[in-house]
Short mmCIF file of C-alpha atoms in Angstrom, two decimals:
data_model
loop_
_atom_site.label_atom_id
_atom_site.label_comp_id
_atom_site.label_asym_id
_atom_site.label_seq_id
_atom_site.Cartn_x
_atom_site.Cartn_y
_atom_site.Cartn_z
CA MET A 262 27.36 -31.08 -56.66
CA ASN A 263 24.04 -29.66 -55.56
CA ASN A 264 25.80 -26.94 -53.59
CA GLY A 265 27.98 -26.20 -56.56
CA LEU A 266 24.97 -25.87 -58.85
CA THR A 267 23.18 -23.62 -56.35
CA LYS A 268 26.24 -21.43 -56.02
CA THR A 269 26.62 -21.19 -59.79
CA LEU A 270 22.97 -20.26 -60.23
CA GLN A 271 23.15 -17.69 -57.44
CA ASP A 272 26.23 -16.22 -59.07
CA ARG A 273 24.84 -16.17 -62.61
CA LEU A 274 21.38 -14.89 -61.63
CA GLY A 275 22.71 -12.37 -59.12
CA ILE A 276 20.52 -13.79 -56.37
CA HIS A 277 23.09 -12.74 -53.76
CA LEU A 278 21.89 -9.18 -54.35
CA LEU A 279 18.75 -10.14 -52.42
CA ASP A 280 20.79 -10.75 -49.31
CA TYR A 281 20.59 -7.17 -48.13
CA ASP A 282 19.58 -6.37 -44.56
CA ILE A 283 16.08 -5.39 -43.48
CA PRO A 284 14.65 -4.90 -39.96
CA GLU A 285 13.68 -8.06 -38.12
CA HIS A 286 10.09 -6.89 -37.53
CA SER A 287 9.47 -7.30 -41.30
CA ASN A 288 8.66 -10.91 -40.55
CA SER A 289 5.34 -10.11 -38.93
CA ILE A 290 1.78 -10.06 -40.24
CA LYS A 291 1.33 -6.32 -40.04
CA TYR A 292 4.53 -5.64 -41.98
CA SER A 293 3.74 -8.32 -44.57
CA LEU A 294 0.27 -7.12 -45.56
CA GLY A 295 1.69 -5.55 -48.71
CA GLY A 296 3.29 -8.87 -49.65
CA MET A 297 0.00 -10.67 -49.04
CA THR A 298 -1.77 -8.15 -51.27
CA LEU A 299 0.83 -8.83 -53.94
CA SER A 300 0.16 -12.58 -53.62
CA SER A 301 -3.54 -11.98 -54.28
CA PHE A 302 -2.68 -9.74 -57.21
CA GLY A 303 -0.47 -12.44 -58.71
CA LEU A 304 -3.29 -14.93 -58.34
CA LEU A 305 -5.67 -12.46 -59.98
CA LEU A 306 -3.33 -12.12 -62.95
CA ILE A 307 -2.98 -15.88 -63.46
CA SER A 308 -6.69 -16.66 -62.98
CA GLY A 309 -7.57 -13.63 -65.14
CA ILE A 310 -5.44 -14.92 -68.03
CA LEU A 311 -7.25 -18.26 -67.81
CA LEU A 312 -10.67 -16.60 -67.53
CA ALA A 313 -9.95 -14.51 -70.62
CA GLN A 314 -9.84 -17.72 -72.67
CA PHE A 315 -13.55 -18.22 -72.06
CA PHE A 316 -14.93 -14.68 -71.85
CA ILE A 317 -16.61 -12.94 -74.79
CA PRO A 318 -16.51 -9.16 -74.28
CA ASP A 319 -19.66 -8.44 -76.21
CA PRO A 320 -22.80 -7.02 -74.53
CA GLU A 321 -24.96 -9.70 -76.08
CA ARG A 322 -22.76 -12.62 -75.15
CA ALA A 323 -20.67 -11.56 -72.15
CA ASN A 324 -23.08 -12.77 -69.50
CA ARG A 325 -23.88 -15.98 -71.31
CA SER A 326 -20.20 -16.78 -71.77
CA LEU A 327 -19.78 -16.54 -67.98
CA GLN A 328 -22.88 -18.65 -67.38
CA TYR A 329 -21.40 -21.22 -69.75
CA LEU A 330 -18.03 -21.06 -68.01
CA THR A 331 -19.48 -21.67 -64.57
CA ASP A 332 -22.02 -24.32 -65.62
CA GLN A 333 -20.39 -26.22 -68.44
CA VAL A 334 -16.62 -25.78 -68.38
CA TYR A 335 -14.70 -28.24 -66.24
CA LEU A 336 -13.50 -26.35 -63.12
CA GLY A 337 -14.79 -23.12 -64.67
CA TRP A 338 -16.77 -22.29 -61.50
CA PHE A 339 -13.60 -22.80 -59.42
CA LEU A 340 -11.53 -20.59 -61.69
CA ARG A 341 -14.07 -17.79 -61.49
CA GLY A 342 -14.30 -18.30 -57.73
CA ILE A 343 -10.54 -17.97 -57.37
CA HIS A 344 -10.57 -14.73 -59.38
CA PHE A 345 -13.48 -13.27 -57.43
CA TRP A 346 -12.25 -14.21 -53.96
CA ALA A 347 -8.69 -13.10 -54.75
CA GLY A 348 -10.20 -9.67 -55.48
CA GLU A 349 -12.10 -9.71 -52.19
CA VAL A 350 -9.08 -10.78 -50.14
CA LEU A 351 -6.93 -8.21 -51.95
CA THR A 352 -9.37 -5.48 -50.93
CA VAL A 353 -9.13 -6.50 -47.28
CA THR A 354 -5.34 -6.89 -47.10
CA MET A 355 -4.74 -3.72 -49.11
CA THR A 356 -7.01 -1.71 -46.79
CA LEU A 357 -5.29 -3.16 -43.72
CA HIS A 358 -1.90 -2.35 -45.29
CA VAL A 359 -2.89 1.31 -45.82
CA ILE A 360 -4.16 1.50 -42.22
CA ARG A 361 -0.91 -0.03 -40.93
CA VAL A 362 1.22 2.43 -42.92
CA PHE A 363 -0.82 5.32 -41.55
CA PHE A 364 -0.80 3.94 -38.01
CA THR A 365 2.98 3.54 -37.94
CA ALA A 366 3.46 6.84 -39.82
CA SER A 367 5.56 5.09 -42.44
CA TYR A 368 4.49 7.70 -45.00
CA LYS A 369 6.66 10.35 -43.36
CA ASN A 370 9.98 11.69 -44.56
CA PRO A 371 11.63 10.21 -46.63
CA ARG A 372 8.82 7.92 -47.82
CA GLU A 373 6.23 10.49 -48.98
CA ILE A 374 6.60 9.60 -52.65
CA ASN A 375 6.10 5.93 -51.93
CA TRP A 376 2.88 6.74 -50.07
CA LEU A 377 1.66 8.59 -53.17
CA ILE A 378 2.62 5.64 -55.39
CA GLY A 379 0.72 3.39 -52.99
CA ILE A 380 -2.36 5.60 -53.34
CA GLY A 381 -1.98 5.30 -57.11
CA ILE A 382 -1.85 1.49 -56.83
CA MET A 383 -4.94 1.53 -54.65
CA LEU A 384 -6.77 3.60 -57.27
CA MET A 385 -5.75 1.10 -59.94
CA MET A 386 -7.04 -1.78 -57.82
CA VAL A 387 -10.36 -0.03 -57.17
CA THR A 388 -10.71 0.66 -60.91
CA LEU A 389 -9.90 -2.97 -61.67
CA LEU A 390 -12.52 -4.03 -59.17
CA PHE A 391 -15.08 -1.74 -60.78
CA THR A 392 -14.33 -2.82 -64.35
CA GLY A 393 -14.42 -6.45 -63.24
CA THR A 394 -17.88 -5.88 -61.76
CA VAL A 395 -19.11 -4.41 -65.04
CA LEU A 396 -17.69 -7.20 -67.21
CA LYS A 397 -20.02 -9.87 -65.86
CA TRP A 398 -22.82 -7.88 -67.48
CA ASP A 399 -25.71 -8.70 -65.20
CA GLN A 400 -28.13 -6.24 -63.61
CA GLU A 401 -25.58 -5.12 -61.01
CA ALA A 402 -23.00 -4.55 -63.74
CA TYR A 403 -25.39 -2.59 -65.93
CA GLU A 404 -26.42 -0.32 -63.08
CA ALA A 405 -22.81 0.24 -62.03
CA LEU A 406 -22.00 1.29 -65.58
CA ALA A 407 -25.08 3.53 -65.75
CA HIS A 408 -23.87 5.40 -62.65
CA PHE A 409 -20.38 5.64 -64.06
CA LEU A 410 -21.68 7.03 -67.36
CA TRP A 411 -23.76 9.56 -65.48
CA VAL A 412 -20.63 10.79 -63.69
CA ALA A 413 -18.68 10.85 -66.97
CA ASP A 414 -21.48 12.85 -68.54
CA GLN A 415 -21.40 15.37 -65.70
CA MET A 416 -17.67 15.82 -66.23
CA GLY A 417 -18.31 17.22 -69.69
CA VAL A 418 -15.35 17.20 -72.03
CA PHE A 419 -13.13 15.55 -69.39
CA GLY A 420 -15.49 12.63 -69.14
CA LEU A 421 -15.83 12.22 -72.90
CA PRO A 422 -13.07 9.57 -73.28
CA LEU A 423 -14.99 7.45 -70.78
CA THR A 424 -18.23 7.47 -72.74
CA GLU A 425 -19.55 5.71 -75.82
CA ALA A 426 -19.39 8.94 -77.79
CA PHE A 427 -15.58 8.76 -77.77
CA ALA A 428 -15.51 5.67 -79.99
CA GLN A 429 -18.89 5.39 -81.63
CA GLY A 430 -19.83 1.95 -82.82
CA VAL A 431 -17.52 0.23 -80.37
CA PRO A 432 -19.37 -1.28 -77.41
CA LEU A 433 -18.22 0.34 -74.20
CA LEU A 434 -18.03 -3.12 -72.65
CA ASN A 435 -15.31 -3.96 -75.14
CA ARG A 436 -13.26 -0.95 -74.13
CA ILE A 437 -13.79 -1.69 -70.45
CA TYR A 438 -12.55 -5.22 -71.07
CA MET A 439 -9.44 -3.85 -72.77
CA ALA A 440 -8.80 -1.61 -69.78
CA HIS A 441 -9.39 -4.48 -67.36
CA ILE A 442 -7.05 -6.97 -68.97
CA SER A 443 -4.29 -4.75 -70.33
CA LEU A 444 -4.20 -1.03 -69.59
CA LEU A 445 -4.95 -1.12 -65.86
CA PRO A 446 -2.85 -4.21 -65.00
CA ILE A 447 0.12 -2.84 -66.93
CA ILE A 448 -0.06 0.49 -65.10
CA ALA A 449 -0.59 -1.33 -61.79
CA ILE A 450 2.41 -3.62 -62.36
CA MET A 451 4.65 -0.67 -63.23
CA MET A 452 3.52 1.18 -60.12
CA ILE A 453 4.02 -1.90 -57.94
CA GLY A 454 7.55 -2.19 -59.35
CA LEU A 455 8.20 1.44 -58.44
CA HIS A 456 6.66 0.88 -55.00
CA LEU A 457 9.00 -2.07 -54.34
CA PHE A 458 11.97 -0.11 -55.64
CA TYR A 459 11.37 2.69 -53.16
CA ILE A 460 10.84 0.22 -50.32
CA LYS A 461 14.31 -1.11 -51.15
CA TYR A 462 15.75 2.37 -51.61
CA HIS A 463 14.43 3.86 -48.36
CA LYS A 464 14.44 0.53 -46.51
CA LEU A 465 11.51 -0.71 -44.47
CA SER A 466 10.62 1.80 -41.76
CA GLN A 467 11.80 1.19 -38.22
CA LEU A 468 9.30 0.46 -35.47
CA PRO A 469 7.75 3.76 -34.36
CA ASP A 470 8.50 3.19 -30.67
CA ALA A 471 12.02 1.84 -31.21
CA THR A 472 14.65 3.48 -29.05
CA LYS A 473 17.56 1.83 -30.82
CA PRO A 474 18.02 0.45 -34.36
CA ALA A 475 16.29 -2.88 -34.84
CA LYS A 476 18.11 -6.14 -35.35
CA ASN A 477 18.47 -6.95 -39.02
CA ILE A 478 17.73 -10.08 -41.03
CA PRO A 479 18.59 -10.81 -44.68
CA PHE A 480 15.85 -10.01 -47.16
CA THR A 481 15.81 -13.65 -48.35
CA GLN A 482 14.56 -14.60 -44.88
CA HIS A 483 11.69 -12.17 -45.33
CA MET A 484 11.03 -13.69 -48.76
CA ALA A 485 10.65 -17.08 -47.09
CA TYR A 486 8.11 -15.56 -44.71
CA LEU A 487 6.26 -13.95 -47.62
CA ARG A 488 6.25 -17.29 -49.44
CA ARG A 489 4.54 -18.86 -46.43
CA SER A 490 2.05 -16.04 -46.05
CA GLY A 491 1.38 -16.16 -49.80
CA ALA A 492 0.59 -19.87 -49.48
CA GLY A 493 -1.75 -19.02 -46.59
CA ILE A 494 -3.54 -16.43 -48.71
CA PHE A 495 -3.80 -18.91 -51.59
CA LEU A 496 -5.27 -21.50 -49.23
CA LEU A 497 -7.81 -19.00 -47.94
CA ILE A 498 -8.85 -18.06 -51.48
CA CYS A 499 -9.12 -21.74 -52.50
CA LEU A 500 -11.29 -22.48 -49.47
CA LEU A 501 -13.57 -19.56 -50.28
CA ALA A 502 -13.79 -20.56 -53.96
CA LEU A 503 -14.52 -24.16 -52.97
CA THR A 504 -17.38 -23.24 -50.66
CA LEU A 505 -18.97 -20.01 -51.93
CA SER A 506 -19.72 -19.24 -55.55
CA PRO A 507 -19.55 -15.58 -56.64
CA PRO A 508 -22.79 -13.83 -57.57
CA LEU A 509 -23.76 -13.86 -61.23
CA GLY A 510 -27.17 -12.66 -62.35
CA GLU A 511 -28.98 -12.94 -65.62
CA GLU A 512 -28.55 -10.50 -68.48
CA PRO A 513 -29.58 -6.97 -67.47
CA ILE A 514 -32.95 -5.41 -68.06
CA LEU A 515 -32.21 -1.96 -69.32
CA GLY A 516 -33.66 0.99 -67.51
CA LEU A 517 -34.19 -0.76 -64.20
CA GLU A 518 -32.42 0.27 -61.03
CA VAL A 519 -32.90 -2.37 -58.38
CA THR A 520 -29.53 -3.68 -57.22
CA LYS A 521 -26.87 -2.41 -54.89
CA PRO A 522 -23.16 -2.29 -55.64
CA PRO A 523 -20.62 -4.73 -54.12
CA TRP A 524 -19.73 -3.95 -50.50
CA GLN A 525 -16.54 -2.19 -51.57
CA PHE A 526 -18.66 0.47 -53.30
CA VAL A 527 -21.77 0.45 -51.16
CA TRP A 528 -20.54 3.42 -49.07
CA ILE A 529 -20.82 5.67 -52.11
CA TYR A 530 -24.29 4.28 -52.75
CA ALA A 531 -25.27 5.47 -49.28
CA LEU A 532 -23.78 8.90 -49.88
CA GLU A 533 -25.49 9.17 -53.25
CA ASN A 534 -28.78 8.46 -51.56
CA VAL A 535 -28.27 11.55 -49.40
CA TRP A 536 -27.16 13.83 -52.20
CA VAL A 537 -26.67 12.59 -55.75
CA PRO A 538 -23.66 14.81 -56.59
CA PHE A 539 -21.73 12.99 -53.85
CA LEU A 540 -21.15 10.44 -56.58
CA ILE A 541 -18.93 13.01 -58.29
CA VAL A 542 -17.58 14.82 -55.25
CA ALA A 543 -16.71 12.04 -52.80
CA PRO A 544 -14.03 10.07 -54.73
CA PRO A 545 -11.80 13.07 -55.57
CA VAL A 546 -12.21 14.46 -52.04
CA ILE A 547 -11.07 11.17 -50.52
CA VAL A 548 -8.15 10.82 -52.95
CA GLY A 549 -7.18 14.44 -52.33
CA PHE A 550 -7.28 13.80 -48.59
CA LEU A 551 -5.04 10.73 -48.90
CA VAL A 552 -2.60 12.59 -51.14
CA ALA A 553 -2.45 15.52 -48.73
CA ILE A 554 -1.59 13.39 -45.68
CA PRO A 555 2.23 13.35 -46.02
CA ILE A 556 2.24 16.99 -47.10
CA VAL A 557 0.07 18.29 -44.26
CA ASP A 558 1.35 16.02 -41.51
CA GLN A 559 4.81 17.42 -40.71
CA ASN A 560 4.83 16.09 -37.15
CA LYS A 561 8.07 14.15 -36.73
CA GLN A 562 6.58 11.78 -34.16
CA ARG A 563 5.76 8.30 -35.40
CA TYR A 564 4.51 6.56 -32.29
CA TRP A 565 0.71 6.52 -32.23
CA LYS A 566 0.38 7.76 -28.65
CA ARG A 567 2.21 10.94 -29.62
CA ARG A 568 -0.06 11.54 -32.66
CA PRO A 569 -3.52 12.05 -31.14
CA LEU A 570 -4.89 14.10 -34.04
CA ALA A 571 -3.79 11.53 -36.60
CA MET A 572 -5.39 8.76 -34.56
CA ILE A 573 -8.67 10.69 -34.31
CA VAL A 574 -8.62 11.12 -38.09
CA LEU A 575 -7.90 7.41 -38.61
CA ILE A 576 -10.63 6.22 -36.24
CA GLY A 577 -13.06 8.77 -37.67
CA PHE A 578 -12.32 7.61 -41.19
CA ILE A 579 -12.87 3.95 -40.29
CA LEU A 580 -16.08 4.72 -38.40
CA ILE A 581 -17.51 6.83 -41.22
CA PHE A 582 -16.77 4.14 -43.80
CA ALA A 583 -18.15 1.36 -41.61
CA THR A 584 -21.31 3.37 -40.95
CA LEU A 585 -21.79 4.16 -44.62
CA ILE A 586 -21.32 0.51 -45.60
CA ILE A 587 -23.89 -0.63 -43.04
CA TRP A 588 -26.25 2.18 -43.96
CA GLY A 589 -25.84 1.51 -47.68
CA THR A 590 -26.64 -2.12 -47.07
CA ILE A 591 -29.89 -1.51 -45.25
CA THR A 592 -31.12 1.61 -47.01
CA THR A 593 -33.12 1.67 -50.23
CA MET A 594 -32.53 4.02 -53.10
CA THR A 595 -34.92 6.93 -53.22
CA HIS A 596 -34.13 8.09 -56.73
CA SER A 597 -33.05 6.75 -60.07
CA MET A 598 -30.41 7.93 -62.51
CA MET B 60 2.26 -19.76 -36.39
CA ASN B 61 -0.88 -19.55 -34.29
CA ARG B 62 -1.11 -15.84 -34.88
CA PHE B 63 -0.81 -16.33 -38.60
CA CYS B 64 -3.47 -19.04 -38.65
CA LEU B 65 -5.72 -16.80 -36.58
CA PHE B 66 -5.11 -13.98 -39.03
CA ILE B 67 -6.05 -16.15 -41.99
CA ALA B 68 -9.15 -17.35 -40.16
CA ALA B 69 -10.08 -13.76 -39.29
CA ILE B 70 -9.84 -12.69 -42.93
CA PHE B 71 -11.90 -15.71 -43.95
CA ILE B 72 -14.62 -14.80 -41.51
CA PHE B 73 -14.47 -11.12 -42.43
CA VAL B 74 -14.62 -11.71 -46.15
CA ALA B 75 -17.24 -14.39 -45.96
CA GLN B 76 -19.59 -12.48 -43.70
CA ASN B 77 -19.10 -9.31 -45.67
CA ALA B 78 -19.77 -11.11 -48.86
CA MET B 79 -22.88 -12.70 -47.46
CA ALA B 80 -24.05 -9.50 -45.89
CA HIS B 81 -23.07 -6.84 -48.33
CA THR B 82 -23.04 -8.18 -51.81
CA GLY B 83 -25.89 -6.01 -51.88
CA HIS B 84 -29.18 -7.39 -52.88
CA LYS B 85 -31.27 -7.28 -49.76
CA ASP B 86 -34.25 -5.10 -49.04
CA GLU B 87 -34.43 -4.05 -52.57
CA SER B 88 -36.93 -1.52 -53.65
CA LYS B 89 -39.45 -2.51 -56.22
CA PRO B 90 -38.28 -2.03 -59.78
CA VAL B 91 -38.51 1.58 -60.74
CA PRO B 92 -39.95 1.87 -64.21
CA VAL B 93 -37.70 4.08 -66.25
CA ALA B 94 -37.88 4.58 -69.96
CA GLU B 95 -35.90 1.83 -71.60
CA SER B 96 -32.74 2.89 -73.29
CA SER B 97 -32.96 2.69 -77.01
CA ASP B 98 -29.23 2.37 -77.36
CA PRO B 99 -28.59 -0.75 -79.38
CA MET B 100 -25.13 -1.01 -77.88
CA TYR B 101 -26.51 -2.54 -74.72
CA ALA B 102 -29.50 -4.22 -76.17
CA THR B 103 -29.53 -7.84 -75.23
CA GLU B 104 -31.15 -10.38 -77.43
CA LYS B 105 -34.89 -10.07 -77.39
CA LYS B 106 -35.85 -13.64 -76.85
CA GLU B 107 -39.47 -13.52 -77.91
CA SER B 108 -39.98 -10.31 -79.75
CA ASP B 109 -40.51 -10.42 -83.44
CA ALA B 110 -40.61 -14.17 -83.39
CA PHE B 111 -42.98 -14.28 -86.31
CA GLY B 112 -42.29 -10.88 -87.74
CA GLY B 113 -42.37 -10.66 -91.48
CA SER B 114 -42.82 -14.37 -91.95
CA GLY B 115 -46.21 -14.05 -93.54
CA LEU B 116 -47.41 -17.05 -91.57
CA PHE B 117 -49.73 -15.01 -89.45
CA SER B 118 -52.11 -12.29 -90.40
CA PRO B 119 -51.97 -8.90 -88.66
CA SER B 120 -55.21 -9.75 -86.88
CA ASP B 121 -53.56 -12.61 -85.01
CA LEU B 122 -53.14 -10.63 -81.81
CA PHE B 123 -53.91 -13.49 -79.50
CA MET B 124 -51.57 -16.29 -78.92
CA GLN B 125 -51.80 -19.61 -77.14
CA GLY B 126 -54.74 -20.27 -74.90
CA GLU B 127 -56.83 -17.44 -76.15
CA VAL B 128 -59.84 -17.81 -78.37
CA VAL B 129 -59.60 -16.03 -81.66
CA THR B 130 -62.69 -15.52 -83.68
CA ASP B 131 -63.05 -14.17 -87.15
CA LYS B 132 -65.74 -11.80 -85.98
CA PRO B 133 -64.77 -8.31 -84.89
CA ALA B 134 -65.41 -7.30 -81.29
CA ALA B 135 -69.05 -6.74 -80.63
CA ASN B 136 -68.62 -3.20 -79.52
CA GLU B 137 -66.11 -0.71 -78.24
CA ALA B 138 -66.81 -1.63 -74.62
CA THR B 139 -65.75 -5.18 -75.26
CA GLN B 140 -62.57 -3.98 -76.91
CA MET B 141 -61.84 -1.78 -73.90
CA GLU B 142 -62.41 -4.75 -71.64
CA VAL B 143 -59.88 -6.76 -73.60
CA ARG B 144 -57.34 -3.95 -73.35
CA HIS B 145 -57.89 -3.64 -69.61
CA LYS B 146 -57.34 -7.34 -69.23
CA GLU B 147 -54.13 -7.11 -71.23
CA ASN B 148 -52.90 -4.26 -69.07
CA ALA B 149 -53.78 -6.10 -65.91
CA ASP B 150 -51.89 -9.15 -67.11
CA HIS B 151 -48.84 -7.08 -67.96
CA LYS B 152 -46.27 -7.17 -65.18
CA MET B 153 -43.06 -5.30 -64.65
CA PRO B 154 -40.06 -7.50 -65.35
CA GLU B 155 -38.67 -8.96 -62.18
CA VAL B 156 -34.95 -9.09 -61.70
CA GLU B 157 -33.64 -12.03 -59.77
CA SER B 158 -30.96 -10.86 -57.39
CA ALA B 159 -27.53 -12.34 -57.84
CA LYS B 160 -26.28 -13.64 -54.53
CA ILE B 161 -23.39 -15.62 -53.22
CA LYS B 162 -24.42 -19.24 -52.99
CA LEU B 163 -22.93 -22.36 -51.56
CA VAL B 164 -21.06 -24.35 -54.18
CA GLU B 165 -22.81 -27.55 -55.09
CA THR B 166 -20.69 -30.64 -54.75
CA SER B 167 -22.06 -31.78 -58.10
CA SER B 168 -20.24 -28.93 -59.86
CA LYS B 169 -17.96 -30.10 -62.64
CA GLY B 170 -14.56 -30.99 -61.23
CA TYR B 171 -15.50 -30.46 -57.58
CA GLY B 172 -13.28 -33.34 -56.51
CA ILE B 173 -10.29 -31.92 -58.37
CA ALA B 174 -10.95 -28.48 -56.87
CA ALA B 175 -11.05 -30.04 -53.41
CA GLY B 176 -7.80 -31.84 -54.23
CA ILE B 177 -6.13 -28.59 -55.34
CA THR B 178 -7.27 -26.94 -52.10
CA LEU B 179 -5.95 -29.86 -50.09
CA CYS B 180 -2.56 -29.64 -51.86
CA VAL B 181 -2.35 -25.91 -51.14
CA GLY B 182 -3.28 -26.66 -47.53
CA LEU B 183 -0.53 -29.23 -47.28
CA LEU B 184 1.94 -26.78 -48.83
CA PHE B 185 0.98 -24.14 -46.30
CA ALA B 186 1.17 -26.64 -43.45
CA GLY B 187 4.58 -27.84 -44.63
CA LEU B 188 5.94 -24.30 -44.90
CA THR B 189 4.50 -23.47 -41.48
CA PHE B 190 6.04 -26.47 -39.70
CA ILE B 191 9.36 -26.70 -41.53
CA ARG B 192 9.82 -23.00 -42.24
CA PRO B 193 12.56 -23.36 -44.84
CA GLY B 194 14.71 -20.24 -45.17
CA GLU B 195 13.12 -18.51 -42.19
#
């Protein structure tokens, strides 16, 4: 009877369509980093919906509502911890995923468009991370927003929609909250859907050093692997939330500039310390560089040993970022906005 | 399985040490005094300002609050007044911002036991999936 019910459900829901073939190497950590990132994103969505029940997106009450959540609400501290650590883990797995795709040259023909979609998703995630930082409305949040507003101001008419002047009388924090809980997640989800569609359409890339086509497995087998890795990611996030509570300062003191951004943004803090306009120049240069990769790199080779220039670029990129993060952590700001 | 567990452990260590090391509040420079924004949009509640404003309970000459002697007599001379002002300025300190840092969760936090139970359940789920590997 159970088999009959399963068969009926599979038939009615069209689950058999998931039984398509994919390469066997999909069931490995390095080819499942995207799936792990998706697990973290799912957890962020669920914990974010729950957090939204307690958050007041008003400059005068935002910080206090979070203080109340973490101190007074039953399991509130755990919920916030899950949301925070899911964001941290997502940053790590997403970065490793991008490095893996570059390392195995999976962005090459015919997957250029999917690389670009992936860059778009990464931008959405970084923006979500930034807006999330601002929402807690402590000193760090205030200073992050002050820097952002400075950049928006420098952009003139193009930056106007990102400033208070665009909707006078409406607190910018309110608009940032709207972006964080609706606009950005909706765009991100649509892009993730498109990303998955093109993975299905072009199939997962073969191993770069493969001399013959890889052995195939059904996609449902990969889903089982992703389910296990997702559970592992969830466990990791729970452990982090259970042991380490995310930072949350008091309400900001306006006009002060004393904190540093979260480690994901501290590299730009270091650059800004060298030359302030880097704050405006660096992000578009990096995005432009990432976008240009599949267009510029027309080398058909995919194995890393046959792509020395690409490997130099990759190692250089990692070293520069690591150096900037360390430097940004130890340096002190020599100017104020 | 071992590789996966190692991977999870590696991320844990990476994230935790990064978080501890880079959440960014070490070696901070002293607060840089910058003109306070007058934008009411970001103004947080002034906890003590204007506490008695307009109440009529205190006269405008009530400049001194608790612990300070107030006399009805005006200051003896200008030098004394200057001295008072200097003292006020010396007492005035720049606001200090307490850095927000990642802290260890206290076991007395509300619902800590339940949170530990949830984590344990997720751990058991992961362990079960790892050993049984259904569908793999």
